[in-house]
Each structure stands twice: as structure tokens, then as C-alpha cells.
Tab-separated table of C-alpha atoms in Angstrom:
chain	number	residue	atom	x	y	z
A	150	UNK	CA	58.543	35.431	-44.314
A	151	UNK	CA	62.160	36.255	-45.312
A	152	UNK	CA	64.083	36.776	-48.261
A	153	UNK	CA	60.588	37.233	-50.299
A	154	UNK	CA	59.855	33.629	-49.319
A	155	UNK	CA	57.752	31.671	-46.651
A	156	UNK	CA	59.850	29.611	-44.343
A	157	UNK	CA	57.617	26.348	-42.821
A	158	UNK	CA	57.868	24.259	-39.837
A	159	UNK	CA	55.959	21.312	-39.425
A	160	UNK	CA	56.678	19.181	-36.305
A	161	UNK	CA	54.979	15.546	-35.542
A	162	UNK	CA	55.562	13.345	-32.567
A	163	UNK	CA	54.205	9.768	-31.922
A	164	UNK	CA	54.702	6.578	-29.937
A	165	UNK	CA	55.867	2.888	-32.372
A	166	UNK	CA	53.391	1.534	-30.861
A	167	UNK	CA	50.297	3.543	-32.405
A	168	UNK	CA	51.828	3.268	-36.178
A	169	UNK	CA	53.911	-0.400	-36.394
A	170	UNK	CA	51.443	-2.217	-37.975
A	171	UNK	CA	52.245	-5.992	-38.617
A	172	UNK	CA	55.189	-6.784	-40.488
A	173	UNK	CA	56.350	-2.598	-39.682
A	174	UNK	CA	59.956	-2.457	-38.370
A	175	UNK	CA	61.652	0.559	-37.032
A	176	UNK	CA	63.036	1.284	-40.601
A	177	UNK	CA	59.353	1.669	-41.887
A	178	UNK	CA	58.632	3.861	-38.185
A	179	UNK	CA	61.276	6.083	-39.391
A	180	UNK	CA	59.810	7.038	-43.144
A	181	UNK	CA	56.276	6.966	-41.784
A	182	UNK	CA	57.601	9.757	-39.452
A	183	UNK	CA	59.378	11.702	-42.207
A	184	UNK	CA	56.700	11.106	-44.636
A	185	UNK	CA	54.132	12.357	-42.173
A	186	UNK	CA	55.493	15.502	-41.734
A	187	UNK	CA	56.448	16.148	-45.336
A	188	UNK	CA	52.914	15.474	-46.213
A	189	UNK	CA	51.533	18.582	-44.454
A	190	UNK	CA	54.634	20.890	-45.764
A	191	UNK	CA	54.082	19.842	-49.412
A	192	UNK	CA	49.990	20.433	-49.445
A	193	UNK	CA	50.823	23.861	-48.816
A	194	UNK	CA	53.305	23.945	-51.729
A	195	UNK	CA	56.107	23.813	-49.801
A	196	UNK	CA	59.626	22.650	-50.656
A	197	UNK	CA	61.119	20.164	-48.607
A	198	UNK	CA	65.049	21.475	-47.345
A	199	UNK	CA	65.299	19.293	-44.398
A	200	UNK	CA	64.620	17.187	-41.581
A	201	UNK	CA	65.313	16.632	-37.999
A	202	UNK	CA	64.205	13.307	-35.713
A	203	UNK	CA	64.118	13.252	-32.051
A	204	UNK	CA	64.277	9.687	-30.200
A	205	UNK	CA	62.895	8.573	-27.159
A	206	UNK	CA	64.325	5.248	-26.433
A	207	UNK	CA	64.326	2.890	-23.172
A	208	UNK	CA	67.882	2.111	-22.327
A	209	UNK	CA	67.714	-1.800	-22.965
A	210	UNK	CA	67.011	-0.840	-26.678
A	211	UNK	CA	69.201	-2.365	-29.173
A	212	UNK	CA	71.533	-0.333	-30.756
A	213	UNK	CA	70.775	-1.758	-34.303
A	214	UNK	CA	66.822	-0.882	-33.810
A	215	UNK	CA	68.092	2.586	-32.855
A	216	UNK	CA	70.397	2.877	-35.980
A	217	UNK	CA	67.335	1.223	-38.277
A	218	UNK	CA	64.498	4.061	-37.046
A	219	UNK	CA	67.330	7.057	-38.586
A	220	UNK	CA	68.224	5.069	-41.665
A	221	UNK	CA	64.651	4.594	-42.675
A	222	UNK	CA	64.081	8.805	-41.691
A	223	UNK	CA	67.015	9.701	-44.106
A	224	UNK	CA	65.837	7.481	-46.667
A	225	UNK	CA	62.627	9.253	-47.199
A	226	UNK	CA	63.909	12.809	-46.625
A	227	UNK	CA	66.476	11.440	-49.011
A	228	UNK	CA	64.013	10.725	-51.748
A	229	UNK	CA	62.301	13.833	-50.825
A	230	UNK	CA	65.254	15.644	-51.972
A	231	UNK	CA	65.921	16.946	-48.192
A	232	UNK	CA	68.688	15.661	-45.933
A	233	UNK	CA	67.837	14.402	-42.774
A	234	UNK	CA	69.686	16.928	-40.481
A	235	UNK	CA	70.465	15.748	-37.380
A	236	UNK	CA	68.547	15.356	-33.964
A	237	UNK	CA	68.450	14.284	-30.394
A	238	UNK	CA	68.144	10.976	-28.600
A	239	UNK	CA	66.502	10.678	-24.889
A	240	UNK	CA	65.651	7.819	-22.298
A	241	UNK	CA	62.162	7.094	-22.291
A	242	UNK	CA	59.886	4.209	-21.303
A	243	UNK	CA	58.869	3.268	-24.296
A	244	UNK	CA	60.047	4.177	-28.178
A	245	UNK	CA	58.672	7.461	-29.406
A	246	UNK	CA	59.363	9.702	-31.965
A	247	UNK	CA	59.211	13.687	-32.993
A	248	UNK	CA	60.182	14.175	-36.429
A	249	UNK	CA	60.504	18.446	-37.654
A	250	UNK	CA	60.457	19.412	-41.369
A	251	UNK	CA	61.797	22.705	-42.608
A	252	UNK	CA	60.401	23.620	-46.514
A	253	UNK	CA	60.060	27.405	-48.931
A	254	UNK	CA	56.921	28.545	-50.433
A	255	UNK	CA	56.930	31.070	-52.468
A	256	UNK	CA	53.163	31.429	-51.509
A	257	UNK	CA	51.901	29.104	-49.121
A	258	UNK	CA	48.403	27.430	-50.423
A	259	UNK	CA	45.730	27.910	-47.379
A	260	UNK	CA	42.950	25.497	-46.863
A	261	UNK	CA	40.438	27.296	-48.802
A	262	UNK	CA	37.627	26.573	-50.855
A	263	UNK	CA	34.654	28.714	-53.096
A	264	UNK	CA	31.538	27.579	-54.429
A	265	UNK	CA	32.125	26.050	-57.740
A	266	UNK	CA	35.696	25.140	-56.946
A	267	UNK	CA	36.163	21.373	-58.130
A	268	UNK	CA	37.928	18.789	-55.566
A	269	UNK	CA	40.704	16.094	-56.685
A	270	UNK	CA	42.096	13.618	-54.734
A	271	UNK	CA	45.923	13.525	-55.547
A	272	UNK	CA	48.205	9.878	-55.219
A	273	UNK	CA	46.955	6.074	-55.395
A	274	UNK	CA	47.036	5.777	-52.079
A	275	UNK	CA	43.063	6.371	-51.257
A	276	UNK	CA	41.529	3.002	-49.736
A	277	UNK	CA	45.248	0.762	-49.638
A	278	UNK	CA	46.377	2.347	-46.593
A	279	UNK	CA	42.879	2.107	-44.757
A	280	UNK	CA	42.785	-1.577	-46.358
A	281	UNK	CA	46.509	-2.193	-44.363
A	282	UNK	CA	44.933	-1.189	-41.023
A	283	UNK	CA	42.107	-2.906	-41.472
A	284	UNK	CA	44.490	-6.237	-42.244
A	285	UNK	CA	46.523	-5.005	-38.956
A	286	UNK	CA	44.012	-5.434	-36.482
A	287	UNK	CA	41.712	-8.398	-38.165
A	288	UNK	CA	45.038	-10.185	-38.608
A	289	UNK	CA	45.040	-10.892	-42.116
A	290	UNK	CA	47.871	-11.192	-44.869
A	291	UNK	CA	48.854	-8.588	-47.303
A	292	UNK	CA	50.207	-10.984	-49.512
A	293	UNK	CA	48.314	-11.094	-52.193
A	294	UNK	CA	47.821	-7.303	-51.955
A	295	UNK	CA	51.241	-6.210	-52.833
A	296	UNK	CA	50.266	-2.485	-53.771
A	297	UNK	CA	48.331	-2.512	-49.988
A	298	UNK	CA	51.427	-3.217	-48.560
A	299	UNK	CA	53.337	-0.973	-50.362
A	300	UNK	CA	50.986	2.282	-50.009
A	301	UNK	CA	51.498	1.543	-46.070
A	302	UNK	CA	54.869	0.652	-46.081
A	303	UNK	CA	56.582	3.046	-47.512
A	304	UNK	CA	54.021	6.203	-48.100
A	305	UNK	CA	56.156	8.839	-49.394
A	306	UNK	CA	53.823	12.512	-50.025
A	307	UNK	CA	54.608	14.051	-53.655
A	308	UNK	CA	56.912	16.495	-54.686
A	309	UNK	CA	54.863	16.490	-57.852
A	310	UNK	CA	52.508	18.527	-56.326
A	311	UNK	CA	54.762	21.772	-56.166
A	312	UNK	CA	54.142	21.424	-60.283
A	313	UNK	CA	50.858	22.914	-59.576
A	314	UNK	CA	51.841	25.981	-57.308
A	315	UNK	CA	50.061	29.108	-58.142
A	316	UNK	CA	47.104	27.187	-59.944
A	317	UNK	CA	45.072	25.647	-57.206
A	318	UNK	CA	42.555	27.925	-54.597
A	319	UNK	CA	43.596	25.579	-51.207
A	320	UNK	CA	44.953	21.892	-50.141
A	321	UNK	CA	44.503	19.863	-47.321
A	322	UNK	CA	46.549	16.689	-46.053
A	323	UNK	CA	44.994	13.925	-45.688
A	324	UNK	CA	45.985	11.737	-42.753
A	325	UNK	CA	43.081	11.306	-40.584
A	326	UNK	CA	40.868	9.574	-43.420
A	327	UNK	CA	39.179	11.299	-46.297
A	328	UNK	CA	36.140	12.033	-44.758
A	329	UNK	CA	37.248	14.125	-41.957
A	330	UNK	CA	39.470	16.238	-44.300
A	331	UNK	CA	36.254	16.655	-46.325
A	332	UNK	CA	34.935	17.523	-43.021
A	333	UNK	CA	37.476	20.543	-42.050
A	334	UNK	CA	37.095	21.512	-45.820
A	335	UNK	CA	33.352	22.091	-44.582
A	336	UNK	CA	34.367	23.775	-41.776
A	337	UNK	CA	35.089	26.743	-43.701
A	338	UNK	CA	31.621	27.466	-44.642
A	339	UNK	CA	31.141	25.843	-47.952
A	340	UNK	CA	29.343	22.525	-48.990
A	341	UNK	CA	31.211	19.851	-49.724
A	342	UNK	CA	29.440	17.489	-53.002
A	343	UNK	CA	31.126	13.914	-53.167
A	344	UNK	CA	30.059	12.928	-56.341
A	345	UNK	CA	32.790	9.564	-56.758
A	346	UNK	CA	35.695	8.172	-55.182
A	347	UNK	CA	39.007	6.038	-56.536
A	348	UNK	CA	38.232	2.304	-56.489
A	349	UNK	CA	41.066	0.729	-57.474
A	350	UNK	CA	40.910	-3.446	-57.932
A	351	UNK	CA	43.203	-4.524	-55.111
A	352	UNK	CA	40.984	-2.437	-52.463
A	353	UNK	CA	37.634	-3.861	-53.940
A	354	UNK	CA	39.308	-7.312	-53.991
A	355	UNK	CA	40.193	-6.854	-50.299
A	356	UNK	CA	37.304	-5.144	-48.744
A	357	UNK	CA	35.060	-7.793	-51.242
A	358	UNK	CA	32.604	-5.658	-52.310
A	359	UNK	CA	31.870	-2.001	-53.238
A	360	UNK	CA	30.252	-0.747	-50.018
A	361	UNK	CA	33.642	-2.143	-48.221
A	362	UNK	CA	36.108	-0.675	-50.209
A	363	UNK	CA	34.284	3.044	-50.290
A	364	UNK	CA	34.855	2.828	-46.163
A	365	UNK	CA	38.231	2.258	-47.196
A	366	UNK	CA	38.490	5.460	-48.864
A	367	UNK	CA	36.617	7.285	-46.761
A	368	UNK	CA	37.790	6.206	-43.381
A	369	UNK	CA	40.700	4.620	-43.984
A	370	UNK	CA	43.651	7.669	-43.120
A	371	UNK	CA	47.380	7.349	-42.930
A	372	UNK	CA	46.979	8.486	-46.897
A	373	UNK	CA	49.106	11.260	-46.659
A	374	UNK	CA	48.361	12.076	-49.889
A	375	UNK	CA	46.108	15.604	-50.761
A	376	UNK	CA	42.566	16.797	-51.058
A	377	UNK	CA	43.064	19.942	-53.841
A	378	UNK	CA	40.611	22.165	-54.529
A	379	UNK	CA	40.601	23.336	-57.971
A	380	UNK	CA	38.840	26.939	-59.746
A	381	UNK	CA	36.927	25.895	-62.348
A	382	UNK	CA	38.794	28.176	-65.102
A	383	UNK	CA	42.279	26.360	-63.677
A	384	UNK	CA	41.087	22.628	-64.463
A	385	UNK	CA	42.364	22.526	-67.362
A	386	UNK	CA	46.272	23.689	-66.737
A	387	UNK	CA	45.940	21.883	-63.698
A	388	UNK	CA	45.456	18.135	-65.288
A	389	UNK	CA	48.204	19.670	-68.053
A	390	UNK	CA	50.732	19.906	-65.212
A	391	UNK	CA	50.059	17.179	-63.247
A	392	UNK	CA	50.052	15.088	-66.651
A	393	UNK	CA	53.133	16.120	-67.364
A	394	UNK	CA	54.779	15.082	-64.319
A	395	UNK	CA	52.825	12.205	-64.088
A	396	UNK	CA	50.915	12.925	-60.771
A	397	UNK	CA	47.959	11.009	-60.565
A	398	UNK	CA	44.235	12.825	-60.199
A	399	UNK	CA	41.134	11.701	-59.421
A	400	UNK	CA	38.190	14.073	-59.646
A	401	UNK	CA	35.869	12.983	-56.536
A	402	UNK	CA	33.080	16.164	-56.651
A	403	UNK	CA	32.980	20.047	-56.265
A	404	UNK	CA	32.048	22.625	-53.848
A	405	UNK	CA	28.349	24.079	-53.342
């Protein structure tokens, strides 16, 4: 804390190779980076101010791949309404990358949860990005699946949700699939009661039936999106706000 405010630091680090999917190029490795670490700053309310990236790059690299990795980082900090700030480069044997984000809360939101809380699932992301991995490694086209491809692409976390600051009891990010942040939402000692989850039309239409597309959802990760828990007497202002600023919610159960 300083200055009556939280300061946050959120640093992530990974290797191209475990997030290009097919079609990815370094430009798309760069926002995924940015957008994963501004996922976890904004579910606990916080304000995005900036970014840094740190390369690891074998020397035969070419430049232009280089160059394409930081212009697709300052994109999405740039839509995030953070500049990308600067960063480091080093030799390595194969491309990696360790992306820091910097963001103010005026009251950080902990991953918390009370009986009788209700959980929404924030974003239109829930099932497409699962559905992109899943057309990654079986090999298949996300032509017809334009939304898929986009939700994968080009996942960018939302600033909408600072609308709803001081309203909600806890938040989790949701990058390792909706079932294990459902999971560490359990951890805490409460029961977690799925009662529905967001099927939207492309996902059925690519999974081909219900039972496919609820893995989707469940399993799928890479949302980046948020799990919110909700008190019961806040419901109401809460769909208000996110109404107003036209963040999507979808009410998927409550805790025991």
C-alpha cells in the first residue's frame, strides 16, 4: 500500500511453444502474454498502468519475429489503456517470454466466497477458447468458427470489470479451465453448486453435441475471463453496472 492505494504486480513467463496454437504468430504470442497477466490484475479490481516484456530469443531469430512479439504486447496493453513500458531481451535456446503488469486498487478483491453468495461467469469467452485447443491438437479448421478463433486469438481480460469494484465478495481468473477455478474457489471451505453453464451456438456446433461443448466450458482454460462471486443483496446493482457498461454475465450457480 501507498498513497491510500494498493500497488499490484503480476509477473508471467512462458515458452511459444506451449501457447502458438495453429495459425498463432508471434504478434498473437505477444497479446496472449499481456492479456495473461492483465487477466489476474483486473479480477482483483485492479487498474492496469503498465507493462513490461522480457525476451528470450536464440540468436538466428529474425529480427522481424522479434519486432512482431513487442508490437502485438503494446497492442493489448494499448487497448488496455496501459503502455507497454519497456523490457529486456536475452539469448536463449528457444523463444520464451516473461511479461510484468503494474495496476491500483483502491481495495484489492480477494478470492473469497460465503454461503449463499451467487457465482457469474464474466466474458463470452467460456467453451471458444477450450474449442481452439481442442482444433489445435486434432488439427481441425476454425473457419467456420470465426468467434472460436477470435476468443483465442486475441483474448483481451475486461476493464469493464473495475465497474463493479466495491460490490462483489471475491474473483478468481480463470486460465486453467473453469473447473479448476471452481476447484480453488472450494478450496476455501465452501461448496461450490453448478447449477448451468454458457452454451453459446458456435461451441455446441463445434463440439456437436451438448455433453461436448459443457467439457469445453469446463475444461477448456486459456479464458482469461472471471469467476465473480456475488452477495445475494448486491445482485441486483451488480447486473445494473455491468449492464450499463455492457459486460456480459452469465449466472452459472451459488455457494452452499
Amino acid at each position: 500500500w501507498w498513497g491510500g492505494v494498493a500497488w499490484l504486480l503480476k509477473t508471467d513467463g512462458f515458452s511459444y511453444r506451449e501457447v502458438a496454437l495453429a495459425g498463432m504468430g508471434p504478434f498473437e504470442v505477444g497479446w496472449r502474454g499481456v492479456a495473461a497477466t492483465a487477466s489476474d490484475l483486473l479480477a482483483k479490481m485492479g487498474r492496469p498502468l503498465g507493462f513490461t516484456l522480457g525476451l528470450f530469443l536464440p540468436p538466428d531469430l529474425e529480427e522481424d519475429f522479434a519486432l512482431a512479439l513487442v508490437q502485438g504486447a503494446a497492442e493489448a496493453a494499448r487497448r488496455l489503456g496501459a503502455p507497454l513500458l519497456g523490457g529486456d531481451t536475452n539469448a536463449g535456446a528457444e523463444v520464451a517470454l516473461t511479461v510484468s503488469g503494474f495496476a491500483q486498487a483502491e481495495a484489492p478483491l480477494p478470492r473469497r466466497a460465503q454461503p449463499g453468495d451467487l457465482l457469474y461467469l464474466a466474458g463470452d469467452r467460456w467453451g471458444r477458447t477450450g474449442a481452439a485447443i481442442r482444433a489445435h491438437y486434432a488439427g481441425r479448421s476454425l473457419e467456420a468458427f470465426p468467434r472460436i478463433r477470435e476468443a483465442a486469438f486475441y483474448p483481451l481480460p475486461r476493464l469493464e470489470l473495475l465497474a463493479l469494484a466495491g460490490h462483489l465478495r471475491g474473483s478468481l481468473d480463470s486460465s486453467d479451465g473453469l473447473a479448476e477455478t471452481l476447484w480453488q474457489l472450494s478450496e476455501l471451505g465452501v461448496r461450490v453448486e453448478l447449477e448451468a453453464l454458457p452454451l453459446y451456438p458456435d461451441v455446441l456446433a463445434f463440439a456437436g453435441d451438448e455433453e461436448g461443448a459443457q467439457e469445453l466450458v469446463l475444461y477448456g482454460g486459456e479464458e482469461f475471463e472471471a469467476v465473480l462471486v456475488v452477495p445475494l443483496e448486491a445482485e441486483g446493482e451488480v447486473l445494473a453496472r455491468a449492464r450499463a457498461v455492457g459486460l456480459e454475465l452469465f449466472r452459472a450457480g451459488r455457494v452452499g
